[in-house]
Short mmCIF file of C-alpha atoms and ligand atoms in Angstrom, two decimals:
data_model
loop_
_atom_site.label_atom_id
_atom_site.label_comp_id
_atom_site.label_asym_id
_atom_site.label_seq_id
_atom_site.Cartn_x
_atom_site.Cartn_y
_atom_site.Cartn_z
CA MET A 147 -8.77 8.92 -27.92
CA ILE A 148 -8.70 12.52 -26.77
CA ASP A 149 -11.85 14.30 -25.59
CA THR A 150 -10.92 17.78 -26.78
CA HIS A 151 -13.65 19.65 -24.90
CA ALA A 152 -15.11 18.69 -21.51
CA HIS A 153 -16.00 20.91 -18.55
CA LEU A 154 -15.01 18.41 -15.90
CA PHE A 155 -14.54 20.99 -13.14
CA GLU A 156 -18.30 21.60 -13.02
CA GLU A 157 -20.02 20.84 -9.70
CA VAL A 158 -22.00 17.94 -11.21
CA TYR A 159 -18.75 15.91 -11.07
CA ASP A 160 -17.77 16.81 -7.49
CA GLU A 161 -19.02 13.52 -6.07
CA ASP A 162 -17.43 11.08 -8.52
CA ILE A 163 -14.74 12.76 -10.62
CA ALA A 164 -12.23 9.94 -9.95
CA ASP A 165 -14.77 7.41 -11.29
CA VAL A 166 -15.48 9.64 -14.31
CA ILE A 167 -11.76 9.69 -15.14
CA ALA A 168 -11.46 5.93 -14.57
CA ARG A 169 -14.43 5.24 -16.88
CA ALA A 170 -12.90 7.51 -19.53
CA THR A 171 -9.61 5.60 -19.42
CA GLU A 172 -11.47 2.30 -19.61
CA ALA A 173 -13.40 3.52 -22.69
CA GLY A 174 -10.12 4.46 -24.40
CA VAL A 175 -10.22 8.21 -23.69
CA SER A 176 -6.78 8.79 -22.21
CA LYS A 177 -6.57 12.59 -22.49
CA ILE A 178 -9.15 15.31 -21.86
CA CYS A 179 -8.90 19.00 -22.80
CA VAL A 180 -10.71 21.22 -20.29
CA PRO A 181 -11.82 24.70 -21.43
CA ASN A 182 -12.19 27.51 -18.92
CA LEU A 183 -15.47 29.45 -18.57
CA ASP A 184 -14.83 32.64 -16.59
CA VAL A 185 -12.60 34.09 -13.84
CA THR A 186 -14.43 32.24 -11.07
CA SER A 187 -13.76 28.82 -12.63
CA ILE A 188 -9.95 29.27 -12.83
CA PRO A 189 -9.17 27.77 -9.37
CA ARG A 190 -11.44 24.77 -10.04
CA LEU A 191 -9.92 24.23 -13.50
CA ASN A 192 -6.36 24.37 -12.18
CA ALA A 193 -7.15 22.09 -9.20
CA LEU A 194 -8.66 19.46 -11.51
CA CYS A 195 -5.67 19.51 -13.88
CA ASP A 196 -3.23 19.35 -10.93
CA ARG A 197 -5.08 16.32 -9.56
CA PHE A 198 -5.03 14.44 -12.89
CA PRO A 199 -1.96 15.87 -14.63
CA ASP A 200 -1.56 13.02 -17.13
CA VAL A 201 -5.20 13.10 -18.21
CA CYS A 202 -6.64 16.63 -17.87
CA PHE A 203 -5.11 19.54 -19.80
CA PRO A 204 -6.36 23.09 -19.18
CA MET A 205 -7.32 25.86 -21.62
CA MET A 206 -7.65 29.49 -20.58
CA GLY A 207 -10.19 32.07 -21.71
CA ILE A 208 -13.63 33.62 -21.11
CA HIS A 209 -16.70 31.95 -22.62
CA PRO A 210 -18.71 34.49 -24.67
CA SER A 211 -21.79 34.05 -22.48
CA ASN A 212 -19.72 35.18 -19.48
CA VAL A 213 -18.52 38.41 -21.09
CA ALA A 214 -20.19 41.21 -19.13
CA SER A 215 -19.84 45.00 -19.15
CA ASP A 216 -16.83 44.80 -16.79
CA PHE A 217 -15.08 42.30 -19.10
CA LYS A 218 -11.83 44.28 -19.24
CA LYS A 219 -11.09 43.53 -15.61
CA ASP A 220 -11.90 39.86 -16.22
CA LEU A 221 -9.60 39.79 -19.25
CA GLU A 222 -6.78 41.13 -17.09
CA GLU A 223 -7.27 38.21 -14.70
CA ILE A 224 -7.33 35.73 -17.60
CA HIS A 225 -4.10 37.23 -18.93
CA THR A 226 -2.49 36.96 -15.48
CA ALA A 227 -3.54 33.29 -15.33
CA LEU A 228 -1.93 32.69 -18.74
CA GLU A 229 1.36 33.95 -17.34
CA GLN A 230 1.20 31.64 -14.34
CA ARG A 231 1.11 28.13 -15.79
CA LYS A 232 1.10 26.18 -19.00
CA TYR A 233 -2.22 26.05 -20.85
CA ILE A 234 -2.68 24.01 -24.01
CA ALA A 235 -5.05 26.47 -25.71
CA ILE A 236 -7.05 29.67 -25.48
CA GLY A 237 -10.63 28.63 -24.80
CA GLU A 238 -13.32 28.63 -24.86
CA VAL A 239 -13.85 31.95 -26.56
CA GLY A 240 -16.08 33.24 -29.32
CA ILE A 241 -19.44 34.87 -29.94
CA ASP A 242 -22.87 33.61 -28.84
CA LEU A 243 -25.92 35.47 -30.12
CA TYR A 244 -28.38 32.75 -29.13
CA TRP A 245 -28.78 33.90 -25.53
CA ASP A 246 -28.17 37.60 -25.94
CA LYS A 247 -27.79 39.72 -29.06
CA ARG A 248 -27.40 43.03 -27.21
CA ASN A 249 -23.80 42.66 -26.14
CA LEU A 250 -22.30 41.74 -29.52
CA LYS A 251 -19.91 44.67 -29.24
CA VAL A 252 -18.33 43.60 -25.94
CA GLN A 253 -18.32 39.92 -26.96
CA THR A 254 -16.47 40.84 -30.16
CA GLU A 255 -13.90 42.94 -28.31
CA ALA A 256 -13.24 40.18 -25.75
CA PHE A 257 -13.02 37.56 -28.53
CA GLU A 258 -10.54 39.55 -30.63
CA THR A 259 -8.34 40.32 -27.59
CA GLN A 260 -8.17 36.61 -26.82
CA LEU A 261 -7.44 35.74 -30.47
CA LEU A 262 -4.45 38.06 -30.24
CA TRP A 263 -3.27 36.15 -27.16
CA SER A 264 -3.54 32.94 -29.15
CA ILE A 265 -0.98 34.43 -31.56
CA GLU A 266 1.15 35.95 -28.78
CA TYR A 267 1.38 32.66 -26.82
CA ASN A 268 1.42 30.49 -29.95
CA LEU A 269 -1.55 28.48 -28.70
CA PRO A 270 -4.51 27.03 -30.62
CA VAL A 271 -7.93 28.54 -29.94
CA SER A 272 -11.17 26.70 -29.13
CA ILE A 273 -13.97 28.72 -30.68
CA HIS A 274 -17.58 28.77 -29.55
CA ALA A 275 -19.85 30.14 -32.31
CA ARG A 276 -23.59 30.01 -31.75
CA GLU A 277 -25.85 31.81 -34.24
CA ALA A 278 -22.79 33.97 -34.85
CA PHE A 279 -20.69 32.43 -37.62
CA PRO A 280 -20.60 35.60 -39.80
CA GLN A 281 -19.42 37.63 -36.80
CA VAL A 282 -16.86 35.00 -35.78
CA PHE A 283 -15.39 34.80 -39.30
CA GLU A 284 -15.23 38.60 -39.46
CA SER A 285 -13.14 38.65 -36.26
CA LEU A 286 -10.89 35.84 -37.52
CA TYR A 287 -10.18 37.69 -40.79
CA LYS A 288 -9.64 40.95 -38.93
CA VAL A 289 -7.10 39.46 -36.49
CA GLY A 290 -5.46 37.32 -39.22
CA VAL A 291 -6.77 33.85 -39.89
CA ASP A 292 -3.46 32.56 -41.34
CA LYS A 293 -1.69 33.40 -38.08
CA LEU A 294 -4.29 31.49 -36.06
CA ARG A 295 -4.95 27.77 -35.56
CA GLY A 296 -7.71 26.09 -33.64
CA VAL A 297 -11.06 24.36 -33.66
CA PHE A 298 -14.64 25.36 -34.34
CA HIS A 299 -15.87 23.62 -31.22
CA CYS A 300 -19.17 21.71 -31.38
CA PHE A 301 -19.81 22.55 -35.01
CA THR A 302 -23.50 22.74 -35.97
CA GLY A 303 -23.33 25.38 -38.73
CA THR A 304 -24.81 25.46 -42.21
CA CYS A 305 -23.24 23.91 -45.31
CA ASP A 306 -21.84 27.31 -46.34
CA GLU A 307 -20.44 27.87 -42.86
CA LEU A 308 -18.76 24.46 -42.97
CA GLY A 309 -17.19 25.42 -46.30
CA GLU A 310 -15.94 28.69 -44.87
CA ALA A 311 -14.63 26.95 -41.74
CA LEU A 312 -12.71 24.47 -43.91
CA ARG A 313 -11.16 27.33 -45.86
CA CYS A 314 -9.58 28.43 -42.57
CA GLU A 315 -6.58 26.24 -43.28
CA HIS A 316 -5.27 25.71 -39.75
CA PHE A 317 -8.68 25.02 -38.22
CA LEU A 318 -10.42 21.76 -37.38
CA ILE A 319 -14.09 20.93 -36.83
CA GLY A 320 -15.18 19.71 -33.38
CA ILE A 321 -17.67 16.83 -33.47
CA ASP A 322 -19.94 16.14 -30.50
CA GLY A 323 -22.93 14.06 -29.38
CA PRO A 324 -25.47 15.82 -31.67
CA ILE A 325 -24.24 13.78 -34.67
CA THR A 326 -26.09 10.88 -33.03
CA TYR A 327 -29.40 12.80 -32.95
CA LYS A 328 -32.01 12.03 -35.61
CA LYS A 329 -32.73 15.69 -36.33
CA ALA A 330 -29.14 16.81 -37.00
CA ASP A 331 -29.40 18.73 -40.33
CA PHE A 332 -25.63 19.09 -40.72
CA LEU A 333 -25.29 15.32 -41.26
CA ASP A 334 -26.43 15.96 -44.87
CA TYR A 335 -23.15 17.74 -45.65
CA LEU A 336 -20.75 16.90 -42.80
CA THR A 337 -18.75 14.53 -45.02
CA LEU A 338 -17.63 17.51 -47.10
CA ALA A 339 -15.09 17.75 -44.29
CA PRO A 340 -12.41 15.06 -44.60
CA LEU A 341 -11.73 12.98 -41.48
CA GLU A 342 -8.31 14.66 -41.34
CA ARG A 343 -10.06 17.91 -40.34
CA LEU A 344 -12.16 16.47 -37.50
CA ILE A 345 -11.63 16.06 -33.77
CA LEU A 346 -13.93 14.51 -31.20
CA GLU A 347 -15.36 16.24 -28.13
CA THR A 348 -18.09 15.65 -25.57
CA ASP A 349 -18.80 19.19 -24.28
CA ALA A 350 -19.56 17.31 -21.05
CA PRO A 351 -21.70 17.68 -18.95
CA TYR A 352 -23.88 18.75 -21.91
CA LEU A 353 -24.89 17.17 -25.24
CA SER A 354 -24.85 13.49 -24.29
CA PRO A 355 -24.96 11.24 -27.36
CA VAL A 356 -27.64 8.62 -28.03
CA PRO A 357 -28.16 6.18 -26.21
CA VAL A 358 -27.39 8.23 -23.07
CA ARG A 359 -29.03 11.42 -24.36
CA GLY A 360 -30.55 13.48 -21.56
CA MET A 361 -28.15 12.12 -18.93
CA ARG A 362 -25.10 13.91 -17.56
CA ASN A 363 -22.44 13.57 -20.24
CA GLU A 364 -18.88 12.36 -19.54
CA PRO A 365 -15.79 11.55 -21.65
CA ALA A 366 -16.43 7.78 -21.67
CA TYR A 367 -19.57 8.39 -23.74
CA MET A 368 -17.47 9.81 -26.59
CA LEU A 369 -17.19 6.24 -27.86
CA HIS A 370 -20.84 6.48 -29.07
CA THR A 371 -19.98 9.61 -31.06
CA ALA A 372 -16.90 7.91 -32.54
CA GLN A 373 -18.99 4.89 -33.56
CA LYS A 374 -21.56 7.12 -35.27
CA LEU A 375 -18.80 9.02 -37.07
CA ALA A 376 -17.43 5.72 -38.43
CA GLU A 377 -20.93 4.93 -39.75
CA ILE A 378 -21.26 8.35 -41.40
CA TYR A 379 -17.80 8.13 -43.00
CA HIS A 380 -18.17 4.44 -44.00
CA CYS A 381 -14.92 3.52 -42.29
CA SER A 382 -13.84 1.50 -39.28
CA LEU A 383 -14.05 2.71 -35.70
CA ASP A 384 -10.32 2.14 -35.52
CA GLU A 385 -9.69 4.57 -38.38
CA VAL A 386 -11.90 7.22 -36.76
CA MET A 387 -10.08 6.84 -33.44
CA LYS A 388 -6.60 6.88 -34.98
CA THR A 389 -7.21 9.84 -37.29
CA THR A 390 -9.09 12.09 -34.85
CA THR A 391 -6.57 11.35 -32.09
CA LYS A 392 -3.67 12.27 -34.36
CA ASN A 393 -5.49 15.48 -35.37
CA ALA A 394 -6.03 16.39 -31.72
CA GLU A 395 -2.43 15.60 -30.76
CA ASN A 396 -1.15 17.83 -33.54
CA LEU A 397 -3.48 20.74 -32.74
CA PHE A 398 -3.04 20.78 -28.96
CA ASN A 399 0.52 19.46 -28.87
CA ILE A 400 -0.33 16.84 -26.24
ZN1 ZN B 53 -17.93 24.22 -23.85
#
């Protein structure tokens, strides 16, 4: 399997990252996509992916919650980084109105600039949308959704938002630990999305699935999410693993 979204350069893994990678491999997670967060995380991201080059694959971008008033300078640094090594995607980028609604304007500008880079570098984009689907779709249409490909990372939107996401032809839906939570409303309509449009993620160290909910998340735990997905789709675990892995390989070209 491929964990298509895990922040393994975070300090919570400093002590035991080699064990985390070993446990992932043992659980059948052989590749891990690692999204960037901001300019300060670039050296940690690159160091991690240099240390585990066959397992960890870096993305480059600024997370919407890290877009501040001086974001143009940060974007320049992100662009410089993109020139300096191979990244598998632009990410994670997007709009987050859960924490702060006041800076929608700068978040939108940073998001659209990075969407343009996704076209320029011919890379998929990992999109973070939190309480901001209308705004995210507006930016996608404005930049040109048919020229873009990517994933709506950690999808927890409404039924209508799922429908709109699926109409974005070259986009997949990222499925994380919350599908194992009892109170996950989107389970009522998730199966409107065919398995061929889904990829698995952990969003580690966050969003640990049941039965490890509340603990530090790690790629090995993705197996619980895969098992739950098989239950929801009334198919075998093997089919979930094969299909989502193929989807991830095609999207990220790894
Ligand atoms: Zn993330």
